[in-house]
C-alpha cells in the first residue's frame, strides 16, 4: 500500500534508485554463513537449546565487531580525504556508508533471531518480526517522502528502522527466553560451524543472485525506472511466496524432530506440496484477471504486467516446493540443495549472457526466474525419487 504513495511523490526512477538498498540487505544475509539454518538443524531435536544459542551469539557478536571496525575505517578514509562517491558530498558519502553498514548488520542480526525462533518452534515470532520489519521500513520511508527528504536521507531512515527491529528481536530473545544465563558454548559453536558449510554455500548463492540481477539492470540504460519495476515485481512475488511459505516455515524443525524419532514424513510433504500448489494456481489465476487493476493502483503501465507475471510465477513456486527442501535438510542432505543452488546461479549467469537481444528488464526477469523455478522443482523431484529408492 505504501509503494503507490512513494511512487506518486518521488517518481518511479527515484523509487528504483532507493530500492537498491535491498542489495545491502542481501549482503548482510550473506554474512550469516549458514549458521542460522545449522542452528535449527541442531537445536530442533535437543533439550539443551541454549548452549547452542550462546555459542552462535558469540559468533554474531564477533561478526558485528568486525563490521563496526570496517565501517569506522572507511568513514575515516572519507573524512580525511577529498574522495567523492557517486557525486555525493563528504557528509552524504559518510551517511551512505553508515546506511549500508546498518543494513548489513540488521540483516545479519534478524536472520540469527529468526533462526532461534524457528529452532524453538516459535515460528509465529519469526513471522512477526518479518512483518514488523516491512511495516516499519515502509512507514518510515513514507514519512521521509512526506518531509521531502533526499535520496541519501531515505537510505539512512530505512537503515535505522531496519536496525531498530533487529535489535528489538535480540532483546526479545534475551528478556523472554535466555535471560543472559550463558552455558558452555565453545563446543556447541564448533559443532554448529562444522555443519554450516553447505548451508553457508546455499545462503551465499541465494544472497548473491538477486544483487547480481539488480546490478545488471543498474548498468543498463534507464536503470532507475527498470529497477523500480523489477523491485515491485520482486515485492509482489516474494509476498506471494511468503504467504505460501507461512504454511511450511516450521517444517525444518518439525521434520528434524521426526527424523530423530525415526518417523516417516513422506505423506506430510506430499500433502503440503499438493495443497500449496493449488493455492499457487489460484494466485496466478487471480493475478491474471486483476493485473490491470493492480498495475493502475501501483501506478505502472500495462506493459509491466508481463514482467510481474514472470516473476510471480517463478518466485512463488519456491513457496510450493519449500516442504521438499526442508525435508531434504532435515535428512542431512544440505549438500544437494547447495549443488542445486550452484546450478541455479550458473544457469542465471548463462541466461544473462545469452539473452542479450532482449531488453534488460525482460532479460533479467527470465534469467532470474527460469533457473529459480527449475531448481525448486528439483527439490521435489529429488525428495520423491529418494523416497521411492528407499521403499
mmCIF file of C-alpha atoms in Angstrom:
data_model
loop_
_atom_site.group_PDB
_atom_site.id
_atom_site.type_symbol
_atom_site.label_atom_id
_atom_site.label_comp_id
_atom_site.label_asym_id
_atom_site.label_seq_id
_atom_site.Cartn_x
_atom_site.Cartn_y
_atom_site.Cartn_z
ATOM 1 C CA UNK A 1 0.000 0.000 0.000
ATOM 2 C CA UNK A 2 2.951 2.337 0.611
ATOM 3 C CA UNK A 3 4.569 1.813 -2.788
ATOM 4 C CA UNK A 4 1.921 3.773 -4.775
ATOM 5 C CA UNK A 5 2.289 6.695 -2.334
ATOM 6 C CA UNK A 6 6.085 6.682 -2.677
ATOM 7 C CA UNK A 7 5.992 6.449 -6.474
ATOM 8 C CA UNK A 8 3.379 9.180 -6.807
ATOM 9 C CA UNK A 9 5.530 11.559 -4.729
ATOM 10 C CA UNK A 10 9.094 10.819 -5.870
ATOM 11 C CA UNK A 11 8.585 9.046 -9.201
ATOM 12 C CA UNK A 12 9.340 5.531 -10.359
ATOM 13 C CA UNK A 13 13.010 6.297 -11.109
ATOM 14 C CA UNK A 14 13.774 7.621 -7.607
ATOM 15 C CA UNK A 15 11.910 4.687 -6.088
ATOM 16 C CA UNK A 16 14.005 2.346 -8.223
ATOM 17 C CA UNK A 17 17.213 4.034 -7.040
ATOM 18 C CA UNK A 18 16.101 3.794 -3.403
ATOM 19 C CA UNK A 19 15.262 0.110 -3.846
ATOM 20 C CA UNK A 20 18.957 -0.630 -4.379
ATOM 21 C CA UNK A 21 19.162 -0.537 -0.586
ATOM 22 C CA UNK A 22 17.997 -4.159 -0.635
ATOM 23 C CA UNK A 23 21.368 -5.130 -2.110
ATOM 24 C CA UNK A 24 22.934 -4.291 1.254
ATOM 25 C CA UNK A 25 20.349 -6.464 2.997
ATOM 26 C CA UNK A 26 21.335 -9.318 0.712
ATOM 27 C CA UNK A 27 24.987 -8.824 1.620
ATOM 28 C CA UNK A 28 24.059 -8.883 5.306
ATOM 29 C CA UNK A 29 22.253 -12.191 4.816
ATOM 30 C CA UNK A 30 25.357 -13.472 3.026
ATOM 31 C CA UNK A 31 27.372 -12.860 6.208
ATOM 32 C CA UNK A 32 25.130 -15.269 8.148
ATOM 33 C CA UNK A 33 27.305 -18.078 6.681
ATOM 34 C CA UNK A 34 24.576 -20.680 7.078
ATOM 35 C CA UNK A 35 24.774 -20.541 10.865
ATOM 36 C CA UNK A 36 21.065 -19.833 11.456
ATOM 37 C CA UNK A 37 19.985 -22.901 9.444
ATOM 38 C CA UNK A 38 22.611 -25.036 11.151
ATOM 39 C CA UNK A 39 21.221 -23.757 14.449
ATOM 40 C CA UNK A 40 17.761 -25.059 13.529
ATOM 41 C CA UNK A 41 19.240 -28.361 12.374
ATOM 42 C CA UNK A 42 20.943 -28.886 15.751
ATOM 43 C CA UNK A 43 18.556 -27.277 18.231
ATOM 44 C CA UNK A 44 15.236 -28.602 16.980
ATOM 45 C CA UNK A 45 15.533 -32.101 18.491
ATOM 46 C CA UNK A 46 17.661 -31.312 21.544
ATOM 47 C CA UNK A 47 16.595 -30.281 25.035
ATOM 48 C CA UNK A 48 19.798 -28.327 25.639
ATOM 49 C CA UNK A 49 18.782 -25.435 23.384
ATOM 50 C CA UNK A 50 20.666 -22.546 24.855
ATOM 51 C CA UNK A 51 24.199 -23.955 24.836
ATOM 52 C CA UNK A 52 23.961 -23.845 21.034
ATOM 53 C CA UNK A 53 22.410 -20.393 21.065
ATOM 54 C CA UNK A 54 25.051 -18.811 23.286
ATOM 55 C CA UNK A 55 27.754 -20.243 21.079
ATOM 56 C CA UNK A 56 26.095 -18.765 18.000
ATOM 57 C CA UNK A 57 25.576 -15.453 19.786
ATOM 58 C CA UNK A 58 29.320 -15.196 20.449
ATOM 59 C CA UNK A 59 29.929 -15.642 16.739
ATOM 60 C CA UNK A 60 27.296 -12.992 15.959
ATOM 61 C CA UNK A 61 28.998 -10.509 18.289
ATOM 62 C CA UNK A 62 32.351 -11.245 16.656
ATOM 63 C CA UNK A 63 30.906 -10.556 13.188
ATOM 64 C CA UNK A 64 29.309 -7.303 14.363
ATOM 65 C CA UNK A 65 32.562 -6.092 15.928
ATOM 66 C CA UNK A 66 34.349 -6.761 12.631
ATOM 67 C CA UNK A 67 31.672 -4.842 10.720
ATOM 68 C CA UNK A 68 31.935 -1.855 13.072
ATOM 69 C CA UNK A 69 35.718 -1.838 12.638
ATOM 70 C CA UNK A 70 35.489 -1.899 8.842
ATOM 71 C CA UNK A 71 32.813 0.821 8.831
ATOM 72 C CA UNK A 72 34.814 3.153 11.052
ATOM 73 C CA UNK A 73 37.899 2.628 8.912
ATOM 74 C CA UNK A 74 36.041 3.509 5.707
ATOM 75 C CA UNK A 75 34.374 6.537 7.327
ATOM 76 C CA UNK A 76 37.781 7.826 8.469
ATOM 77 C CA UNK A 77 39.135 7.444 4.933
ATOM 78 C CA UNK A 78 36.313 9.587 3.523
ATOM 79 C CA UNK A 79 36.595 12.084 6.387
ATOM 80 C CA UNK A 80 40.314 12.685 5.832
ATOM 81 C CA UNK A 81 40.292 12.738 2.037
ATOM 82 C CA UNK A 82 38.565 14.552 -0.790
ATOM 83 C CA UNK A 83 37.300 11.365 -2.370
ATOM 84 C CA UNK A 84 33.794 11.649 -3.826
ATOM 85 C CA UNK A 85 31.425 8.727 -4.085
ATOM 86 C CA UNK A 86 28.905 8.827 -6.938
ATOM 87 C CA UNK A 87 28.917 12.612 -6.909
ATOM 88 C CA UNK A 88 27.854 12.851 -3.248
ATOM 89 C CA UNK A 89 29.203 15.355 -0.765
ATOM 90 C CA UNK A 90 31.516 14.163 2.003
ATOM 91 C CA UNK A 91 28.657 14.157 4.537
ATOM 92 C CA UNK A 92 26.338 12.313 2.160
ATOM 93 C CA UNK A 93 29.056 9.744 1.454
ATOM 94 C CA UNK A 94 29.502 9.091 5.169
ATOM 95 C CA UNK A 95 25.709 8.799 5.586
ATOM 96 C CA UNK A 96 25.571 6.306 2.711
ATOM 97 C CA UNK A 97 28.390 4.217 4.217
ATOM 98 C CA UNK A 98 26.675 4.154 7.618
ATOM 99 C CA UNK A 99 23.354 3.245 5.982
ATOM 100 C CA UNK A 100 24.986 0.374 4.099
ATOM 101 C CA UNK A 101 26.651 -0.911 7.266
ATOM 102 C CA UNK A 102 23.450 -0.654 9.330
ATOM 103 C CA UNK A 103 21.507 -2.601 6.678
ATOM 104 C CA UNK A 104 24.112 -5.360 6.570
ATOM 105 C CA UNK A 105 24.252 -5.613 10.371
ATOM 106 C CA UNK A 106 20.465 -5.577 10.668
ATOM 107 C CA UNK A 107 20.002 -8.382 8.139
ATOM 108 C CA UNK A 108 22.637 -10.432 9.959
ATOM 109 C CA UNK A 109 21.063 -9.905 13.400
ATOM 110 C CA UNK A 110 17.485 -10.519 12.251
ATOM 111 C CA UNK A 111 18.452 -13.719 10.424
ATOM 112 C CA UNK A 112 20.005 -15.091 13.621
ATOM 113 C CA UNK A 113 16.908 -14.114 15.622
ATOM 114 C CA UNK A 114 14.560 -15.807 13.164
ATOM 115 C CA UNK A 115 16.737 -18.926 13.215
ATOM 116 C CA UNK A 116 16.453 -19.037 17.015
ATOM 117 C CA UNK A 117 12.660 -18.635 16.939
ATOM 118 C CA UNK A 118 12.266 -21.387 14.348
ATOM 119 C CA UNK A 119 14.589 -23.706 16.282
ATOM 120 C CA UNK A 120 12.466 -23.468 19.436
ATOM 121 C CA UNK A 121 9.236 -23.837 17.415
ATOM 122 C CA UNK A 122 8.138 -20.228 17.872
ATOM 123 C CA UNK A 123 7.689 -19.650 14.160
ATOM 124 C CA UNK A 124 4.997 -17.048 14.699
ATOM 125 C CA UNK A 125 7.662 -14.794 16.244
ATOM 126 C CA UNK A 126 9.858 -15.115 13.160
ATOM 127 C CA UNK A 127 6.858 -14.105 11.029
ATOM 128 C CA UNK A 128 6.018 -11.262 13.405
ATOM 129 C CA UNK A 129 9.461 -9.714 13.125
ATOM 130 C CA UNK A 130 9.489 -10.111 9.344
ATOM 131 C CA UNK A 131 6.161 -8.288 9.229
ATOM 132 C CA UNK A 132 7.363 -5.587 11.638
ATOM 133 C CA UNK A 133 10.483 -5.092 9.521
ATOM 134 C CA UNK A 134 8.406 -4.481 6.392
ATOM 135 C CA UNK A 135 5.835 -2.329 8.205
ATOM 136 C CA UNK A 136 8.355 -0.061 9.954
ATOM 137 C CA UNK A 137 10.579 0.158 6.872
ATOM 138 C CA UNK A 138 7.850 1.443 4.557
ATOM 139 C CA UNK A 139 6.187 3.611 7.195
ATOM 140 C CA UNK A 140 9.487 5.390 7.861
ATOM 141 C CA UNK A 141 10.074 5.874 4.129
ATOM 142 C CA UNK A 142 6.585 7.322 3.692
ATOM 143 C CA UNK A 143 7.352 9.806 6.482
ATOM 144 C CA UNK A 144 10.685 10.698 4.850
ATOM 145 C CA UNK A 145 8.994 11.191 1.471
ATOM 146 C CA UNK A 146 6.279 13.312 3.075
ATOM 147 C CA UNK A 147 9.003 15.544 4.564
ATOM 148 C CA UNK A 148 10.712 15.855 1.135
ATOM 149 C CA UNK A 149 13.880 14.037 2.229
ATOM 150 C CA UNK A 150 16.592 13.477 -0.353
ATOM 151 C CA UNK A 151 17.628 10.030 -1.562
ATOM 152 C CA UNK A 152 20.558 9.641 0.872
ATOM 153 C CA UNK A 153 18.335 10.538 3.828
ATOM 154 C CA UNK A 154 15.784 7.994 2.641
ATOM 155 C CA UNK A 155 18.539 5.376 2.711
ATOM 156 C CA UNK A 156 19.538 6.363 6.242
ATOM 157 C CA UNK A 157 15.959 6.375 7.568
ATOM 158 C CA UNK A 158 15.281 2.932 6.112
ATOM 159 C CA UNK A 159 18.516 1.548 7.557
ATOM 160 C CA UNK A 160 17.787 2.904 11.040
ATOM 161 C CA UNK A 161 14.270 1.459 11.048
ATOM 162 C CA UNK A 162 15.600 -1.944 9.993
ATOM 163 C CA UNK A 163 18.287 -1.822 12.689
ATOM 164 C CA UNK A 164 15.743 -0.970 15.408
ATOM 165 C CA UNK A 165 13.626 -4.033 14.569
ATOM 166 C CA UNK A 166 16.706 -6.268 14.543
ATOM 167 C CA UNK A 167 17.806 -5.012 17.973
ATOM 168 C CA UNK A 168 14.289 -5.471 19.367
ATOM 169 C CA UNK A 169 14.288 -9.104 18.165
ATOM 170 C CA UNK A 170 17.545 -9.789 20.020
ATOM 171 C CA UNK A 171 16.256 -8.033 23.136
ATOM 172 C CA UNK A 172 13.167 -10.232 22.976
ATOM 173 C CA UNK A 173 15.328 -13.358 22.978
ATOM 174 C CA UNK A 174 17.387 -12.083 25.899
ATOM 175 C CA UNK A 175 14.480 -10.952 28.096
ATOM 176 C CA UNK A 176 11.950 -13.719 27.421
ATOM 177 C CA UNK A 177 13.997 -16.833 26.651
ATOM 178 C CA UNK A 178 17.672 -16.838 27.637
ATOM 179 C CA UNK A 179 17.830 -14.107 30.315
ATOM 180 C CA UNK A 180 21.565 -13.910 29.740
ATOM 181 C CA UNK A 181 22.346 -17.124 31.628
ATOM 182 C CA UNK A 182 25.193 -18.372 29.452
ATOM 183 C CA UNK A 183 26.029 -22.074 29.372
ATOM 184 C CA UNK A 184 29.013 -23.900 27.873
ATOM 185 C CA UNK A 185 29.112 -22.707 24.282
ATOM 186 C CA UNK A 186 32.550 -23.228 22.719
ATOM 187 C CA UNK A 187 31.973 -26.892 21.822
ATOM 188 C CA UNK A 188 28.442 -26.116 20.640
ATOM 189 C CA UNK A 189 29.702 -23.321 18.402
ATOM 190 C CA UNK A 190 32.320 -25.581 16.830
ATOM 191 C CA UNK A 191 29.608 -28.173 16.167
ATOM 192 C CA UNK A 192 27.314 -25.555 14.603
ATOM 193 C CA UNK A 193 30.065 -24.145 12.379
ATOM 194 C CA UNK A 194 31.240 -27.600 11.266
ATOM 195 C CA UNK A 195 27.755 -28.343 9.931
ATOM 196 C CA UNK A 196 27.030 -24.919 8.475
ATOM 197 C CA UNK A 197 29.308 -25.037 5.424
ATOM 198 C CA UNK A 198 26.707 -26.365 2.969
ATOM 199 C CA UNK A 199 24.050 -24.052 4.383
ATOM 200 C CA UNK A 200 26.621 -21.265 4.042
ATOM 201 C CA UNK A 201 27.127 -22.092 0.373
ATOM 202 C CA UNK A 202 23.359 -22.184 -0.134
ATOM 203 C CA UNK A 203 22.906 -18.803 1.588
ATOM 204 C CA UNK A 204 25.901 -17.317 -0.225
ATOM 205 C CA UNK A 205 24.493 -18.026 -3.672
ATOM 206 C CA UNK A 206 20.969 -17.077 -2.594
ATOM 207 C CA UNK A 207 22.260 -13.734 -1.328
ATOM 208 C CA UNK A 208 24.361 -13.068 -4.444
ATOM 209 C CA UNK A 209 21.869 -13.875 -7.161
ATOM 210 C CA UNK A 210 19.377 -11.019 -6.635
ATOM 211 C CA UNK A 211 22.072 -8.316 -6.196
ATOM 212 C CA UNK A 212 23.712 -9.647 -9.371
ATOM 213 C CA UNK A 213 20.495 -9.219 -11.332
ATOM 214 C CA UNK A 214 19.821 -5.827 -9.765
ATOM 215 C CA UNK A 215 23.283 -4.650 -10.832
ATOM 216 C CA UNK A 216 22.688 -5.811 -14.412
ATOM 217 C CA UNK A 217 19.631 -3.560 -14.504
ATOM 218 C CA UNK A 218 21.602 -0.747 -12.881
ATOM 219 C CA UNK A 219 24.182 -0.947 -15.677
ATOM 220 C CA UNK A 220 21.501 -0.690 -18.358
ATOM 221 C CA UNK A 221 20.023 2.443 -19.855
ATOM 222 C CA UNK A 222 17.094 3.738 -17.798
ATOM 223 C CA UNK A 223 18.179 1.583 -14.870
ATOM 224 C CA UNK A 224 16.196 3.555 -12.291
ATOM 225 C CA UNK A 225 12.800 3.014 -13.915
ATOM 226 C CA UNK A 226 13.577 -0.580 -14.924
ATOM 227 C CA UNK A 227 14.815 -1.405 -11.460
ATOM 228 C CA UNK A 228 11.700 0.138 -9.939
ATOM 229 C CA UNK A 229 9.509 -2.223 -11.993
ATOM 230 C CA UNK A 230 11.796 -5.173 -11.174
ATOM 231 C CA UNK A 231 11.718 -4.369 -7.457
ATOM 232 C CA UNK A 232 7.924 -4.073 -7.428
ATOM 233 C CA UNK A 233 7.733 -7.442 -9.201
ATOM 234 C CA UNK A 234 10.053 -8.932 -6.577
ATOM 235 C CA UNK A 235 7.948 -7.466 -3.771
ATOM 236 C CA UNK A 236 4.738 -8.843 -5.232
ATOM 237 C CA UNK A 237 6.249 -12.277 -5.937
ATOM 238 C CA UNK A 238 8.076 -12.626 -2.614
ATOM 239 C CA UNK A 239 4.898 -11.600 -0.775
ATOM 240 C CA UNK A 240 3.014 -14.374 -2.560
ATOM 241 C CA UNK A 241 5.857 -16.802 -1.866
ATOM 242 C CA UNK A 242 5.917 -15.658 1.767
ATOM 243 C CA UNK A 243 2.214 -16.452 2.132
ATOM 244 C CA UNK A 244 2.833 -19.964 0.829
ATOM 245 C CA UNK A 245 5.953 -20.404 2.965
ATOM 246 C CA UNK A 246 3.991 -19.392 6.052
ATOM 247 C CA UNK A 247 2.483 -22.884 5.946
ATOM 248 C CA UNK A 248 5.914 -24.538 5.930
ATOM 249 C CA UNK A 249 8.269 -22.256 7.879
ATOM 250 C CA UNK A 250 8.091 -24.532 10.921
ATOM 251 C CA UNK A 251 8.740 -27.695 8.934
ATOM 252 C CA UNK A 252 12.550 -27.724 9.146
ATOM 253 C CA UNK A 253 12.458 -28.090 12.931
ATOM 254 C CA UNK A 254 9.437 -30.413 12.778
ATOM 255 C CA UNK A 255 10.965 -32.697 10.149
ATOM 256 C CA UNK A 256 14.238 -32.758 12.054
ATOM 257 C CA UNK A 257 12.367 -33.958 15.144
ATOM 258 C CA UNK A 258 10.544 -36.616 13.078
ATOM 259 C CA UNK A 259 13.849 -37.890 11.659
ATOM 260 C CA UNK A 260 15.311 -38.098 15.178
ATOM 261 C CA UNK A 261 12.306 -40.215 16.241
ATOM 262 C CA UNK A 262 12.500 -42.414 13.132
ATOM 263 C CA UNK A 263 9.156 -41.252 11.731
ATOM 264 C CA UNK A 264 8.295 -41.052 8.022
ATOM 265 C CA UNK A 265 7.449 -37.593 6.650
ATOM 266 C CA UNK A 266 6.606 -38.580 3.046
ATOM 267 C CA UNK A 267 2.824 -38.263 3.327
ATOM 268 C CA UNK A 268 3.051 -34.902 5.082
ATOM 269 C CA UNK A 269 5.394 -33.499 2.413
ATOM 270 C CA UNK A 270 3.190 -34.825 -0.381
ATOM 271 C CA UNK A 271 0.016 -33.336 1.115
ATOM 272 C CA UNK A 272 1.687 -29.996 1.816
ATOM 273 C CA UNK A 273 3.030 -29.661 -1.735
ATOM 274 C CA UNK A 274 -0.361 -30.571 -3.246
ATOM 275 C CA UNK A 275 -2.164 -28.041 -1.053
ATOM 276 C CA UNK A 276 0.369 -25.276 -1.753
ATOM 277 C CA UNK A 277 0.304 -25.961 -5.499
ATOM 278 C CA UNK A 278 -3.470 -25.436 -5.566
ATOM 279 C CA UNK A 279 -3.023 -22.133 -3.729
ATOM 280 C CA UNK A 280 -0.272 -21.221 -6.199
ATOM 281 C CA UNK A 281 -2.514 -21.823 -9.222
ATOM 282 C CA UNK A 282 -5.337 -19.862 -7.595
ATOM 283 C CA UNK A 283 -2.977 -16.934 -7.001
ATOM 284 C CA UNK A 284 -1.721 -16.899 -10.591
ATOM 285 C CA UNK A 285 -5.275 -17.010 -11.909
ATOM 286 C CA UNK A 286 -6.330 -14.161 -9.635
ATOM 287 C CA UNK A 287 -3.390 -12.024 -10.726
ATOM 288 C CA UNK A 288 -4.117 -12.727 -14.398
ATOM 289 C CA UNK A 289 -7.653 -11.345 -14.119
ATOM 290 C CA UNK A 290 -6.802 -8.494 -11.729
ATOM 291 C CA UNK A 291 -3.456 -7.443 -13.243
ATOM 292 C CA UNK A 292 -4.838 -4.298 -14.881
ATOM 293 C CA UNK A 293 -6.365 -3.114 -11.609
ATOM 294 C CA UNK A 294 -3.162 -3.889 -9.681
ATOM 295 C CA UNK A 295 -0.991 -2.004 -12.184
ATOM 296 C CA UNK A 296 -3.290 1.017 -12.120
ATOM 297 C CA UNK A 297 -3.252 1.029 -8.331
ATOM 298 C CA UNK A 298 0.541 0.912 -8.158
ATOM 299 C CA UNK A 299 0.960 3.435 -10.959
ATOM 300 C CA UNK A 300 2.641 1.239 -13.578
ATOM 301 C CA UNK A 301 1.959 0.971 -17.295
ATOM 302 C CA UNK A 302 0.244 -2.125 -18.666
ATOM 303 C CA UNK A 303 3.496 -3.204 -20.361
ATOM 304 C CA UNK A 304 4.869 -4.092 -16.913
ATOM 305 C CA UNK A 305 2.307 -6.899 -16.470
ATOM 306 C CA UNK A 306 4.484 -9.393 -18.381
ATOM 307 C CA UNK A 307 7.451 -8.788 -16.057
ATOM 308 C CA UNK A 308 5.329 -9.017 -12.923
ATOM 309 C CA UNK A 309 3.688 -12.258 -14.077
ATOM 310 C CA UNK A 310 7.040 -13.907 -14.922
ATOM 311 C CA UNK A 311 8.467 -13.028 -11.517
ATOM 312 C CA UNK A 312 5.293 -14.057 -9.711
ATOM 313 C CA UNK A 313 5.072 -17.436 -11.473
ATOM 314 C CA UNK A 314 8.723 -18.307 -10.863
ATOM 315 C CA UNK A 315 9.334 -16.929 -7.380
ATOM 316 C CA UNK A 316 6.033 -18.045 -5.853
ATOM 317 C CA UNK A 317 6.867 -21.589 -6.943
ATOM 318 C CA UNK A 318 9.580 -21.607 -4.272
ATOM 319 C CA UNK A 319 6.824 -21.492 -1.662
ATOM 320 C CA UNK A 320 5.247 -24.603 -3.177
ATOM 321 C CA UNK A 321 8.500 -26.560 -3.141
ATOM 322 C CA UNK A 322 9.633 -25.398 0.311
ATOM 323 C CA UNK A 323 8.383 -28.537 2.169
ATOM 324 C CA UNK A 324 10.584 -30.750 -0.036
ATOM 325 C CA UNK A 325 13.610 -28.511 0.608
ATOM 326 C CA UNK A 326 13.046 -28.576 4.381
ATOM 327 C CA UNK A 327 12.638 -32.367 4.266
ATOM 328 C CA UNK A 328 15.964 -32.746 2.430
ATOM 329 C CA UNK A 329 17.673 -30.531 5.005
ATOM 330 C CA UNK A 330 16.216 -32.480 7.918
ATOM 331 C CA UNK A 331 17.599 -35.705 6.417
ATOM 332 C CA UNK A 332 21.110 -34.263 6.253
ATOM 333 C CA UNK A 333 21.058 -33.566 2.506
ATOM 334 C CA UNK A 334 22.082 -29.903 2.644
ATOM 335 C CA UNK A 335 24.814 -30.626 0.092
ATOM 336 C CA UNK A 336 22.147 -31.434 -2.520
ATOM 337 C CA UNK A 337 20.404 -28.108 -2.007
ATOM 338 C CA UNK A 338 23.781 -26.375 -2.341
ATOM 339 C CA UNK A 339 24.502 -28.188 -5.616
ATOM 340 C CA UNK A 340 21.108 -27.184 -6.981
ATOM 341 C CA UNK A 341 21.746 -23.603 -5.918
ATOM 342 C CA UNK A 342 25.065 -23.701 -7.811
ATOM 343 C CA UNK A 343 23.137 -24.871 -10.887
ATOM 344 C CA UNK A 344 20.657 -22.013 -10.469
ATOM 345 C CA UNK A 345 23.408 -19.424 -10.153
ATOM 346 C CA UNK A 346 25.404 -20.701 -13.141
ATOM 347 C CA UNK A 347 22.273 -21.010 -15.298
ATOM 348 C CA UNK A 348 21.281 -17.481 -14.265
ATOM 349 C CA UNK A 349 24.625 -16.120 -15.473
ATOM 350 C CA UNK A 350 24.406 -18.120 -18.719
ATOM 351 C CA UNK A 351 20.958 -16.713 -19.478
ATOM 352 C CA UNK A 352 22.080 -13.168 -18.672
ATOM 353 C CA UNK A 353 24.854 -13.564 -21.238
ATOM 354 C CA UNK A 354 22.847 -15.396 -23.873
ATOM 355 C CA UNK A 355 19.594 -13.403 -23.864
ATOM 356 C CA UNK A 356 21.364 -10.185 -24.880
ATOM 357 C CA UNK A 357 18.864 -9.484 -27.696
ATOM 358 C CA UNK A 358 16.101 -8.868 -25.141
ATOM 359 C CA UNK A 359 15.599 -5.686 -23.160
ATOM 360 C CA UNK A 360 17.464 -5.558 -19.862
ATOM 361 C CA UNK A 361 14.349 -5.870 -17.712
ATOM 362 C CA UNK A 362 12.885 -8.863 -19.575
ATOM 363 C CA UNK A 363 16.318 -10.498 -19.841
ATOM 364 C CA UNK A 364 16.937 -10.215 -16.088
ATOM 365 C CA UNK A 365 13.431 -11.405 -15.199
ATOM 366 C CA UNK A 366 13.761 -14.534 -17.344
ATOM 367 C CA UNK A 367 17.387 -15.159 -16.347
ATOM 368 C CA UNK A 368 16.493 -14.971 -12.663
ATOM 369 C CA UNK A 369 13.087 -16.662 -12.786
ATOM 370 C CA UNK A 370 13.684 -19.703 -15.007
ATOM 371 C CA UNK A 371 16.642 -21.167 -13.039
ATOM 372 C CA UNK A 372 14.815 -20.486 -9.783
ATOM 373 C CA UNK A 373 11.720 -22.396 -10.925
ATOM 374 C CA UNK A 374 13.778 -25.301 -12.292
ATOM 375 C CA UNK A 375 15.871 -25.527 -9.132
ATOM 376 C CA UNK A 376 12.830 -25.593 -6.871
ATOM 377 C CA UNK A 377 11.281 -28.326 -8.989
ATOM 378 C CA UNK A 378 14.493 -30.316 -8.484
ATOM 379 C CA UNK A 379 13.924 -30.314 -4.711
ATOM 380 C CA UNK A 380 10.575 -32.024 -5.202
ATOM 381 C CA UNK A 381 11.945 -34.494 -7.736
ATOM 382 C CA UNK A 382 14.889 -35.451 -5.530
ATOM 383 C CA UNK A 383 12.760 -35.906 -2.429
ATOM 384 C CA UNK A 384 10.247 -38.206 -4.119
ATOM 385 C CA UNK A 385 12.884 -40.150 -6.061
ATOM 386 C CA UNK A 386 14.898 -40.755 -2.873
ATOM 387 C CA UNK A 387 11.769 -41.934 -1.081
ATOM 388 C CA UNK A 388 10.959 -44.415 -3.882
ATOM 389 C CA UNK A 389 14.521 -45.739 -3.798
ATOM 390 C CA UNK A 390 14.281 -46.300 -0.043
ATOM 391 C CA UNK A 391 10.944 -48.047 -0.464
#
